[in-house]
mmCIF file of C-alpha atoms in Angstrom:
data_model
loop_
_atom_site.group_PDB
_atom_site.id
_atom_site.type_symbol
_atom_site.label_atom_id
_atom_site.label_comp_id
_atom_site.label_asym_id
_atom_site.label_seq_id
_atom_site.Cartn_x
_atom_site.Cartn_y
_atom_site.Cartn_z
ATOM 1 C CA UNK A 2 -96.718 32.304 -40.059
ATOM 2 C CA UNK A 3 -95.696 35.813 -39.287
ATOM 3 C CA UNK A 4 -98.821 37.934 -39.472
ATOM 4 C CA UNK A 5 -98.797 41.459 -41.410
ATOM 5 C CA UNK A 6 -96.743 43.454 -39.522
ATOM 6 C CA UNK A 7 -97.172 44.697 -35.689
ATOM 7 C CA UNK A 8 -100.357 46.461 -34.975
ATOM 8 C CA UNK A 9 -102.677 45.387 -37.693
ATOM 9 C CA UNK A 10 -104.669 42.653 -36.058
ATOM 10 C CA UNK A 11 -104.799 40.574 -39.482
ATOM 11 C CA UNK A 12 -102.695 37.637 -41.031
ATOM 12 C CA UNK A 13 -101.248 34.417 -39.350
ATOM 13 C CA UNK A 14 -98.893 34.322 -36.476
ATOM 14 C CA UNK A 15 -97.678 30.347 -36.403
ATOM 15 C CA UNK A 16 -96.824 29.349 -32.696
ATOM 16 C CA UNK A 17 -92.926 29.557 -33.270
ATOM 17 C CA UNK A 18 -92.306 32.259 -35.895
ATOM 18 C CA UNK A 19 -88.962 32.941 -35.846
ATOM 19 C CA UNK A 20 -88.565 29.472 -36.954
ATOM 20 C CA UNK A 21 -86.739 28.982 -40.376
ATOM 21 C CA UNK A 22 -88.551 26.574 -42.565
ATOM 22 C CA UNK A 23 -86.537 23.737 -44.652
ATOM 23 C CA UNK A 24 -89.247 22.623 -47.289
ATOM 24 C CA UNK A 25 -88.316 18.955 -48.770
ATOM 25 C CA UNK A 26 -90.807 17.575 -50.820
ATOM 26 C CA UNK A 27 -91.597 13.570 -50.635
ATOM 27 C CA UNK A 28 -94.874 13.263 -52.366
ATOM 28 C CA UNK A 29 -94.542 12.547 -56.343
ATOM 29 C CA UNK A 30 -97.516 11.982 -58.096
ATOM 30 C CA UNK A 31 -97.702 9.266 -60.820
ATOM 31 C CA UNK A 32 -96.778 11.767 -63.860
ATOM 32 C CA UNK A 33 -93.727 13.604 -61.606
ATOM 33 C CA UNK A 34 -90.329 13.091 -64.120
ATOM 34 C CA UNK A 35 -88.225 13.003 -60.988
ATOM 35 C CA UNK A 36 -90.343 10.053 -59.657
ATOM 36 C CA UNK A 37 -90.048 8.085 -63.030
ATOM 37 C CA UNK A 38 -86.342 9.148 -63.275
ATOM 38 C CA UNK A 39 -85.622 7.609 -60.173
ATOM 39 C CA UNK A 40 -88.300 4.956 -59.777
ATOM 40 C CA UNK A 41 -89.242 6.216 -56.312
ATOM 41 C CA UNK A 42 -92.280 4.898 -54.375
ATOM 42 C CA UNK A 43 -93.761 6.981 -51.404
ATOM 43 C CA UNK A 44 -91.325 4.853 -48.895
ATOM 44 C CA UNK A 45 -88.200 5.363 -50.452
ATOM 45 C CA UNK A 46 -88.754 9.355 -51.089
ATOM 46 C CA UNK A 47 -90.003 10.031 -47.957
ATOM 47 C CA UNK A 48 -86.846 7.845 -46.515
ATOM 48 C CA UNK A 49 -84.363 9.673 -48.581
ATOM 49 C CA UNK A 50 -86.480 13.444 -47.680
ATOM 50 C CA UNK A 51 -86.135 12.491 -43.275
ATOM 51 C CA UNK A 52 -81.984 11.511 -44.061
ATOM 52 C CA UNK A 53 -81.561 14.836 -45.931
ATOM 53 C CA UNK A 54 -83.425 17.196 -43.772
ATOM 54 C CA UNK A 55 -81.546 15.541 -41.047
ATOM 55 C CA UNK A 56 -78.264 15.604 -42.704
ATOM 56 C CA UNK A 57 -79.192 19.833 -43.376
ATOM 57 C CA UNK A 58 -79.226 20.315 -39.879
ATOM 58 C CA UNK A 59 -83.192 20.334 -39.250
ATOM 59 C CA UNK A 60 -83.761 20.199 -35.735
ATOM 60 C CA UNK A 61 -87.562 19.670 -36.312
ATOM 61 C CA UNK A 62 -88.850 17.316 -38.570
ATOM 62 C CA UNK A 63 -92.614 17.588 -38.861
ATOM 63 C CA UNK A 64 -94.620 14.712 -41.192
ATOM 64 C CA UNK A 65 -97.606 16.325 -41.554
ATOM 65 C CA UNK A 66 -98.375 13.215 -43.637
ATOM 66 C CA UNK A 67 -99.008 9.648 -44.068
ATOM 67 C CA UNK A 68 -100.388 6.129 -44.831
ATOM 68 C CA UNK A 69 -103.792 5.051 -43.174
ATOM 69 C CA UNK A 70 -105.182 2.743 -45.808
ATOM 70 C CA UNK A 71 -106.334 -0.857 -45.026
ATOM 71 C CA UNK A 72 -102.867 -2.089 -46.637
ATOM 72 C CA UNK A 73 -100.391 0.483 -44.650
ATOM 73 C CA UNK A 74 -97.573 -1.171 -43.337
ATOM 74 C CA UNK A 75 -94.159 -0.190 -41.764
ATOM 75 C CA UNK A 76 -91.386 0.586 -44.703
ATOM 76 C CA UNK A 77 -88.047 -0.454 -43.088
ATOM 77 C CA UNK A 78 -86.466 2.863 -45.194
ATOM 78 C CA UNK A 79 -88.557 4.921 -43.340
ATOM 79 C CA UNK A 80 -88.414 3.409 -40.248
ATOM 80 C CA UNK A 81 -84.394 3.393 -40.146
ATOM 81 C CA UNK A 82 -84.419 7.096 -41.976
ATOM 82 C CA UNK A 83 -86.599 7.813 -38.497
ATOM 83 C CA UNK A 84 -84.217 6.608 -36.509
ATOM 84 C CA UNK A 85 -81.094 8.257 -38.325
ATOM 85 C CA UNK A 86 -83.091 11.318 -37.676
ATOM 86 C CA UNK A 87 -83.042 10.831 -34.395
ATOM 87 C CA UNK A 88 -79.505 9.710 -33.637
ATOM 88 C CA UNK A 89 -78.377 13.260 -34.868
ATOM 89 C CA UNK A 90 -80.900 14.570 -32.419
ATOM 90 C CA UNK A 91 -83.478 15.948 -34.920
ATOM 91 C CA UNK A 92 -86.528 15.459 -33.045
ATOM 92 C CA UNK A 93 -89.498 13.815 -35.450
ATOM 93 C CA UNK A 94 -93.373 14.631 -35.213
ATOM 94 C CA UNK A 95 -95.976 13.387 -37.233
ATOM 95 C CA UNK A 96 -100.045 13.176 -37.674
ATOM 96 C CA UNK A 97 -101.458 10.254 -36.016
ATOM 97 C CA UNK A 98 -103.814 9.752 -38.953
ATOM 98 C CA UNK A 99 -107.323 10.825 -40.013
ATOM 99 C CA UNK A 100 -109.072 7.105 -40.169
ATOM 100 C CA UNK A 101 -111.078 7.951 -36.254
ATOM 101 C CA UNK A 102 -114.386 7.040 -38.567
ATOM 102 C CA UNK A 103 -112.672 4.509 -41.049
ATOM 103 C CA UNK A 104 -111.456 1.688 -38.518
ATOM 104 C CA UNK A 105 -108.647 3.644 -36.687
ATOM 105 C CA UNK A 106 -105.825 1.670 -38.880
ATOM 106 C CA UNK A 107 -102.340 2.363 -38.057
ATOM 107 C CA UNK A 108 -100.722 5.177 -39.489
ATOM 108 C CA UNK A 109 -97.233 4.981 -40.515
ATOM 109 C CA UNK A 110 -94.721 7.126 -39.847
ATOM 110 C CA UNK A 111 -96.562 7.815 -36.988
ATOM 111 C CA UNK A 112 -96.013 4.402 -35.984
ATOM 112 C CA UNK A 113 -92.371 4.391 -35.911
ATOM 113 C CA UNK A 114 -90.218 4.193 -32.338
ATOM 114 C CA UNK A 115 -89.166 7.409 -31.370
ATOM 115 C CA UNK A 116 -91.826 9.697 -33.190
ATOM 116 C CA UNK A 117 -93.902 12.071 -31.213
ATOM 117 C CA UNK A 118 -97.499 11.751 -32.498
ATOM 118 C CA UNK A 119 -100.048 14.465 -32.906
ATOM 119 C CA UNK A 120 -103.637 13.573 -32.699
ATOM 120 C CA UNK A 121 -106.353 16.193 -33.144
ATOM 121 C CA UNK A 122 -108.878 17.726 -30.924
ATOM 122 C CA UNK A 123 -111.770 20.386 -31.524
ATOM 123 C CA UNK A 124 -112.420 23.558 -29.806
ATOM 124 C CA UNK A 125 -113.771 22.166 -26.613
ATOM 125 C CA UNK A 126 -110.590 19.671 -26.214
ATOM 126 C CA UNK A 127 -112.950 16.629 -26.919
ATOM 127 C CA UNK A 128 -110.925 14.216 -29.253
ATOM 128 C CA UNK A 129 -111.565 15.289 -33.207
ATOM 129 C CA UNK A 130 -113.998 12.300 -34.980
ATOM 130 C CA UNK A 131 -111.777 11.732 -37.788
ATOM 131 C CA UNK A 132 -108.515 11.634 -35.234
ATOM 132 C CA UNK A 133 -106.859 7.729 -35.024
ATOM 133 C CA UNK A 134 -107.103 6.486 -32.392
ATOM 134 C CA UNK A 135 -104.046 4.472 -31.776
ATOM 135 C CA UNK A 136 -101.802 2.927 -28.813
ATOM 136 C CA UNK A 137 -98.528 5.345 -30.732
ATOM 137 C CA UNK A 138 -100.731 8.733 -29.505
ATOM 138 C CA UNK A 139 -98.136 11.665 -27.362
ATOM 139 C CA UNK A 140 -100.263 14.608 -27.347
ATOM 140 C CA UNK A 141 -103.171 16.237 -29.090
ATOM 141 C CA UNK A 142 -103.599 19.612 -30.461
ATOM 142 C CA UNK A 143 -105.916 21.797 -31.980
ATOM 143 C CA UNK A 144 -107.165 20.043 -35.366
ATOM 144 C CA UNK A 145 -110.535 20.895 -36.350
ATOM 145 C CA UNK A 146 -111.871 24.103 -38.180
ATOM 146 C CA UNK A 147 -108.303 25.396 -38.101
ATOM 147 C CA UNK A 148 -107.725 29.113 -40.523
ATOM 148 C CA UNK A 149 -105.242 28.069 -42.978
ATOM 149 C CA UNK A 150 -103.195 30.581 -44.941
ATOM 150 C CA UNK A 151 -102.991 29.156 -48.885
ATOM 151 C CA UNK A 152 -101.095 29.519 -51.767
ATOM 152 C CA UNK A 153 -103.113 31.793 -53.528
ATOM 153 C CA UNK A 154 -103.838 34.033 -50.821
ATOM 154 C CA UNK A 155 -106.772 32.774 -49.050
ATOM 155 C CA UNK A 156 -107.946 31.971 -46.293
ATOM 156 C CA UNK A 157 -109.647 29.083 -45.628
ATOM 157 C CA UNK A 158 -111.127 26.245 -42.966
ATOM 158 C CA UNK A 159 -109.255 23.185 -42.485
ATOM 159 C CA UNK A 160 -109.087 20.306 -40.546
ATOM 160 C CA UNK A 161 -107.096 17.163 -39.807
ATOM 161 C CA UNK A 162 -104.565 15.433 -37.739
ATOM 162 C CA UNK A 163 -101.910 17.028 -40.112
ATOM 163 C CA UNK A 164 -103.065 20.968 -38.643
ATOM 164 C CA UNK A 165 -102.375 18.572 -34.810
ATOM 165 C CA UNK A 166 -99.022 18.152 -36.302
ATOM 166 C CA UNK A 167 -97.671 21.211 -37.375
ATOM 167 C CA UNK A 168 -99.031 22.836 -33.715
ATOM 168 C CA UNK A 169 -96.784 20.688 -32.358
ATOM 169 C CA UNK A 170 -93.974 20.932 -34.125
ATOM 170 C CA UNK A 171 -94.300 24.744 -33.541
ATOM 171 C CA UNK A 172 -94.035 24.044 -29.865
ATOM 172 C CA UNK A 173 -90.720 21.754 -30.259
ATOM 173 C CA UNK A 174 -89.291 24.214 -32.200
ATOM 174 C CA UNK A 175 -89.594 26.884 -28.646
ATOM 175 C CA UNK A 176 -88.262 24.241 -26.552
ATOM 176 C CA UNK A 177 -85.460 23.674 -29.159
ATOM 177 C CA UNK A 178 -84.381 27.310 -29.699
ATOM 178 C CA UNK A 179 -84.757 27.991 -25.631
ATOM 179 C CA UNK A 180 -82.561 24.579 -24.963
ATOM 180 C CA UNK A 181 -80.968 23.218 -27.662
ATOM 181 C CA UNK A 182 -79.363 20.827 -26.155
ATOM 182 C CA UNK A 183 -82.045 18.730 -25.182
ATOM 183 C CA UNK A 184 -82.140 15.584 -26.626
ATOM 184 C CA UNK A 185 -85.732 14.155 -29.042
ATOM 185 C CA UNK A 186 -85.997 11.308 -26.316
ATOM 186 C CA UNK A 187 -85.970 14.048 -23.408
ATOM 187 C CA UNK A 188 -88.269 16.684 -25.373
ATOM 188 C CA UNK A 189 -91.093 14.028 -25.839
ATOM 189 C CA UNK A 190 -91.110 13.203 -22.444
ATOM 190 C CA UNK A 191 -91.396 16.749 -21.566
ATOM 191 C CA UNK A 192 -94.297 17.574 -24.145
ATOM 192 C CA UNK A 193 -96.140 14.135 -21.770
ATOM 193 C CA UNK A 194 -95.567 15.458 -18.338
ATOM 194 C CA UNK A 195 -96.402 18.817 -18.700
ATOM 195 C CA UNK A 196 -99.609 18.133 -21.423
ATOM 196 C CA UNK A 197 -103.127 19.623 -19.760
ATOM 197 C CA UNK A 198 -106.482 17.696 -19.075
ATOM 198 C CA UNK A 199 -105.060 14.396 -19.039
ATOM 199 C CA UNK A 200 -107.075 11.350 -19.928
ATOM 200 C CA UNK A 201 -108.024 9.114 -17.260
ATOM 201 C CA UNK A 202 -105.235 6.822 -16.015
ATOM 202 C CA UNK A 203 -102.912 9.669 -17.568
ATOM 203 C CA UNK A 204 -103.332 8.381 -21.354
ATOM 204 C CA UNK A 205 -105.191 7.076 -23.801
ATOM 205 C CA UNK A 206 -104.994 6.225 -27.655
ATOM 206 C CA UNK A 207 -107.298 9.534 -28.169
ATOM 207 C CA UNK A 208 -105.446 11.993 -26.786
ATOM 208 C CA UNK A 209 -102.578 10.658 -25.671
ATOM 209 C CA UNK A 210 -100.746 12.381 -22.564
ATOM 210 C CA UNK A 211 -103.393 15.285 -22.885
ATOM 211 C CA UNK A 212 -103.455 18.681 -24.359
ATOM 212 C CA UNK A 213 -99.858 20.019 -25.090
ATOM 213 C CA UNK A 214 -99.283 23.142 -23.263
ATOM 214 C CA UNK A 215 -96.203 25.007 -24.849
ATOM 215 C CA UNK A 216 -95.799 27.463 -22.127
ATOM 216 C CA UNK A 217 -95.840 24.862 -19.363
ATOM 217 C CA UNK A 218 -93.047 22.806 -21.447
ATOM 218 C CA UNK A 219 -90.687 25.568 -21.450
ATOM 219 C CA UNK A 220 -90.997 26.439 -18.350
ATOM 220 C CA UNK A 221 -90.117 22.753 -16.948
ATOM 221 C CA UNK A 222 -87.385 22.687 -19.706
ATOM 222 C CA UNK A 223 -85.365 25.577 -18.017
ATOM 223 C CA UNK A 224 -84.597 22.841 -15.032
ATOM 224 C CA UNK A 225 -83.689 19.923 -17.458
ATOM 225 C CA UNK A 226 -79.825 18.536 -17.561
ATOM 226 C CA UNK A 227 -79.277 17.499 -21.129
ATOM 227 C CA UNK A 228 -78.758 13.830 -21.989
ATOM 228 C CA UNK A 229 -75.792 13.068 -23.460
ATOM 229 C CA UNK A 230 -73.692 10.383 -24.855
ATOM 230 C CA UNK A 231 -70.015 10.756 -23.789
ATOM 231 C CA UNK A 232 -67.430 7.919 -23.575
ATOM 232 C CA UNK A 233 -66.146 7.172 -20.224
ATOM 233 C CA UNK A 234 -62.787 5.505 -19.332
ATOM 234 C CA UNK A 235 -61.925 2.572 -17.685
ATOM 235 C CA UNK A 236 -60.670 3.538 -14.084
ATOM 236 C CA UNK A 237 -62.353 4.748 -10.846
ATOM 237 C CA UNK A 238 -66.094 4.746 -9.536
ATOM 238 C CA UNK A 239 -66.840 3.467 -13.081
ATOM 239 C CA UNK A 240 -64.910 0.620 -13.536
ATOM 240 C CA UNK A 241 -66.209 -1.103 -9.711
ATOM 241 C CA UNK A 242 -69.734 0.396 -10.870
ATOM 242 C CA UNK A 243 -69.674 -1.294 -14.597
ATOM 243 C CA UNK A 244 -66.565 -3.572 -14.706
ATOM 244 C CA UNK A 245 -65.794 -6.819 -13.094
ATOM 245 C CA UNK A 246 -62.587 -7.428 -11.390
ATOM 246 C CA UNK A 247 -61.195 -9.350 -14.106
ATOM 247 C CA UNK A 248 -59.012 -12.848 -14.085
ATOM 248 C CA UNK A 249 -57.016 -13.355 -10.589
ATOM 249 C CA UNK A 250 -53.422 -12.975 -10.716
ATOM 250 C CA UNK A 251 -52.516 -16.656 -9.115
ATOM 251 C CA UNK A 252 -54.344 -18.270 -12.247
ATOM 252 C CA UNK A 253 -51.766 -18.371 -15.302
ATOM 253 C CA UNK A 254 -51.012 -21.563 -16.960
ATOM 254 C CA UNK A 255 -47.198 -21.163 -16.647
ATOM 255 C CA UNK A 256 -48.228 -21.707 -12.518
ATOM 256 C CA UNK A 257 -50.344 -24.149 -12.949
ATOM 257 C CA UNK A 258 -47.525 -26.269 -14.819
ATOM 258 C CA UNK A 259 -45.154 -25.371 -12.312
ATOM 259 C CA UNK A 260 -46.562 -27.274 -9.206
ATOM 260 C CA UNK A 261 -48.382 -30.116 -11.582
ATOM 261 C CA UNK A 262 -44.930 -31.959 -11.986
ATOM 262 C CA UNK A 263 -43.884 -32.462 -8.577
ATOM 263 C CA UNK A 264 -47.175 -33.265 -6.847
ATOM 264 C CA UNK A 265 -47.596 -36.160 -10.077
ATOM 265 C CA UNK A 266 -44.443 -37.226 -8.862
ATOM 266 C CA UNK A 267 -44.855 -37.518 -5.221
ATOM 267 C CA UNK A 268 -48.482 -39.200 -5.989
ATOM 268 C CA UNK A 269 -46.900 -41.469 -8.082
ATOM 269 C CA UNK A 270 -43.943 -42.493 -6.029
ATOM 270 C CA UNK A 271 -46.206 -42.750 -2.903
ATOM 271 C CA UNK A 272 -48.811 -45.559 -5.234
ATOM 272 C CA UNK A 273 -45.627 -47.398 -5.538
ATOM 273 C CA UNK A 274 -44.418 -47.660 -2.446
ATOM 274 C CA UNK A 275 -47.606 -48.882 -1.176
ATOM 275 C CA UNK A 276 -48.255 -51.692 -3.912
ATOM 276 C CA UNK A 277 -44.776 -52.920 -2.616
ATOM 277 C CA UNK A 278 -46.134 -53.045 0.974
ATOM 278 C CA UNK A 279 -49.365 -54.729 0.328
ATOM 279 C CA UNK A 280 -47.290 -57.705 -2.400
ATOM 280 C CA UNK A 281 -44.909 -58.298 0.356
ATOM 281 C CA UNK A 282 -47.954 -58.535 3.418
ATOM 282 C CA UNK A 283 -49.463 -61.376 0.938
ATOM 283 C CA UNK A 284 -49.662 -64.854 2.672
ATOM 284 C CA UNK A 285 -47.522 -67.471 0.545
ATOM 285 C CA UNK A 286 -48.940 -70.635 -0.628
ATOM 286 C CA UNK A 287 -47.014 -73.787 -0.225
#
C-alpha cells in the first residue's frame, strides 16, 4: 500500500512500501482452463508458484494461504518447493491457519521446516480466537478487524491469520532491503529475539516468540555478520580443526612384505633347529 499521496491523511500505507510486488497465482478453481489443461491440484500449483517466484528473484515469499481441513496433510511438492525457496535464500512466511475454534488442525505450508509462521492477534495483543494454535507458531501480528483496500475500491473490515501474514512479510521485506545479505535461517531468528510481550517461558503455540516488532529487528540486524556458505580448502587451522591426520607413512604393503620374508625365515629355521635338539636328547630303547 502506498497511501494517496503525501499530506492527505487518507488511503493505505503497507508497512514496507517501496516493496515491488511479484503476484503468482496458485489457486484454480474447478472450472479454471489452465487447471484442466494441466491437471493441477492445489499441491502441485502452489509447488510450481514457490519454485518460480523463487527462480524470479523474490526475496519474500508470503503464503497468505492454506490447508486447515480435518484431511490436510504435508504435499512433498510443496514441502521440497519450500525448501528450494529457501536454498536460494528467499525467505518464506505463511498464515498459521484460521481453525483456533475448529480443533487447531495443522496448517500446511505453515507446517513446513524453514517457514516463518504468522499467527494473529487483536488490538489488545491477546491471541485472535480463530488463530491456530500450533507447535510451528514464530510470531504474531495484527489480524483482527484489519482495513483492507479491495479491488473495487473499497474499503472494508477483515480478519484472519492471512492479514498476520502479510504484516510480516512487510517487516522481512525492511530487514531484507536494509541487509540483504542476511540469510532466511538468520532473519527468523531475528524476527524471535527481538518479538515484544513474550509468552511465558518465551513461547507458546499462540503467539509464538511474541509480538513482532519491525523497528527493534532492524535495529539488531545492523550488528548481524551474514551466514554464508563458502568452500574452504584443505590446509591450515582447518584441516587439524576438521580433518584427521590421515594413514601413517610406515604402513604401506610394499613394507610390510619387505620384512615378512626374512623374519618367516629365521622363525622357521630356528623351529628346526630345535626339533633336531629335542630328537637327539630322546632316551633310546634297547
Amino acid at each position: 500500500g502506498h497511501g494517496h499521496g503525501e499530506g492527505r491523511g487518507d488511503g493505505v500505507l503497507g508497512i514496507a512500501p517501496g516493496a515491488r510486488i511479484l503476484p503468482v497465482r496458485v489457486i484454480l478453481e474447478d472450472g479454471d482452463p489452465a487447471r484442466g489443461k494441466a491437471r493441477q491440484t492445489r499441491g502441485n500449483a502452489l509447488a510450481e508458484g514457490i519454485r518460480w517466484a523463487a527462480d524470479h528473484g523474490a526475496d519474500v515469499i508470503n503464503l497468505s494461504l492454506g490447508d486447515d481441513s480435518k484431511s490436510a496433510h504435508p504435499e512433498p511438492s510443496e514441502d521440497a518447493a519450500v525448501q528450494y525457496a529457501l536454498k536460494k535464500g528467499a525467505v518464506v512466511v505463511a498464515s498459521a491457519g484460521n481453525g483456533g475454534e475448529r480443533g487447531d488442525h495443522i496448517s500446511y505450508p505453515a507446517a513446513y521446516p524453514g517457514v516463518i509462521v504468522a499467527t494473529a492477534v487483536d488490538e489488545n495483543g491477546a491471541r485472535a480466537s480463530f488463530s491456530t494454535r500450533r507447535w510451528y507458531a514464530t510470531v504474531s501480528a495484527p489480524g483482527d478487524d484489519i482495513v483492507i483496500a479491495d479491488p473495487d475500491r473499497k474499503y472494508y473490515e477483515g480478519w484472519g491469520t492471512s492479514a498476520a501474514s502479510a504484516f510480516v512479510s512487510g517487516a522481512v521485506a525492511l530487514v531484507r532491503a536494509a541487509r540483504p545479505g542476511l540469510s532466511p535461517a538468520q532473519i527468523k531468528r531475528l524476527l524471535q529475539d527481538t518479538a515484544q510481550d513474550a509468552p511465558a517461558g518465551g513461547r507458546d503455540d499462540s503467539r509464538g516468540f511474541g509480538l513482532i516488532d519491525p523497528a527493534a529487528a532492524l535495529s539488531r540486524a545492523a550488528g548481524l555478520k551474514p551466514d554464508s556458505l563458502r568452500a574452504r580448502a584443505h590446509g591450515g587451522t582447518y584441516a587439524k580443526k576438521y580433518f584427521g591426520p590421515g594413514p601413517a607413512e610406515d604402513t604401506d604393503d610394499d613394507t610390510h612384505a619387505a620384512w615378512l620374508g626374512p623374519v618367516a625365515a629365521a622363525l622357521g629355521t630356528a623351529l628346526l633347529a630345535a626339533g633336531a635338539y629335542l630328537w637327539r636328547g630322546r632316551p633310546r630303547r634297547r
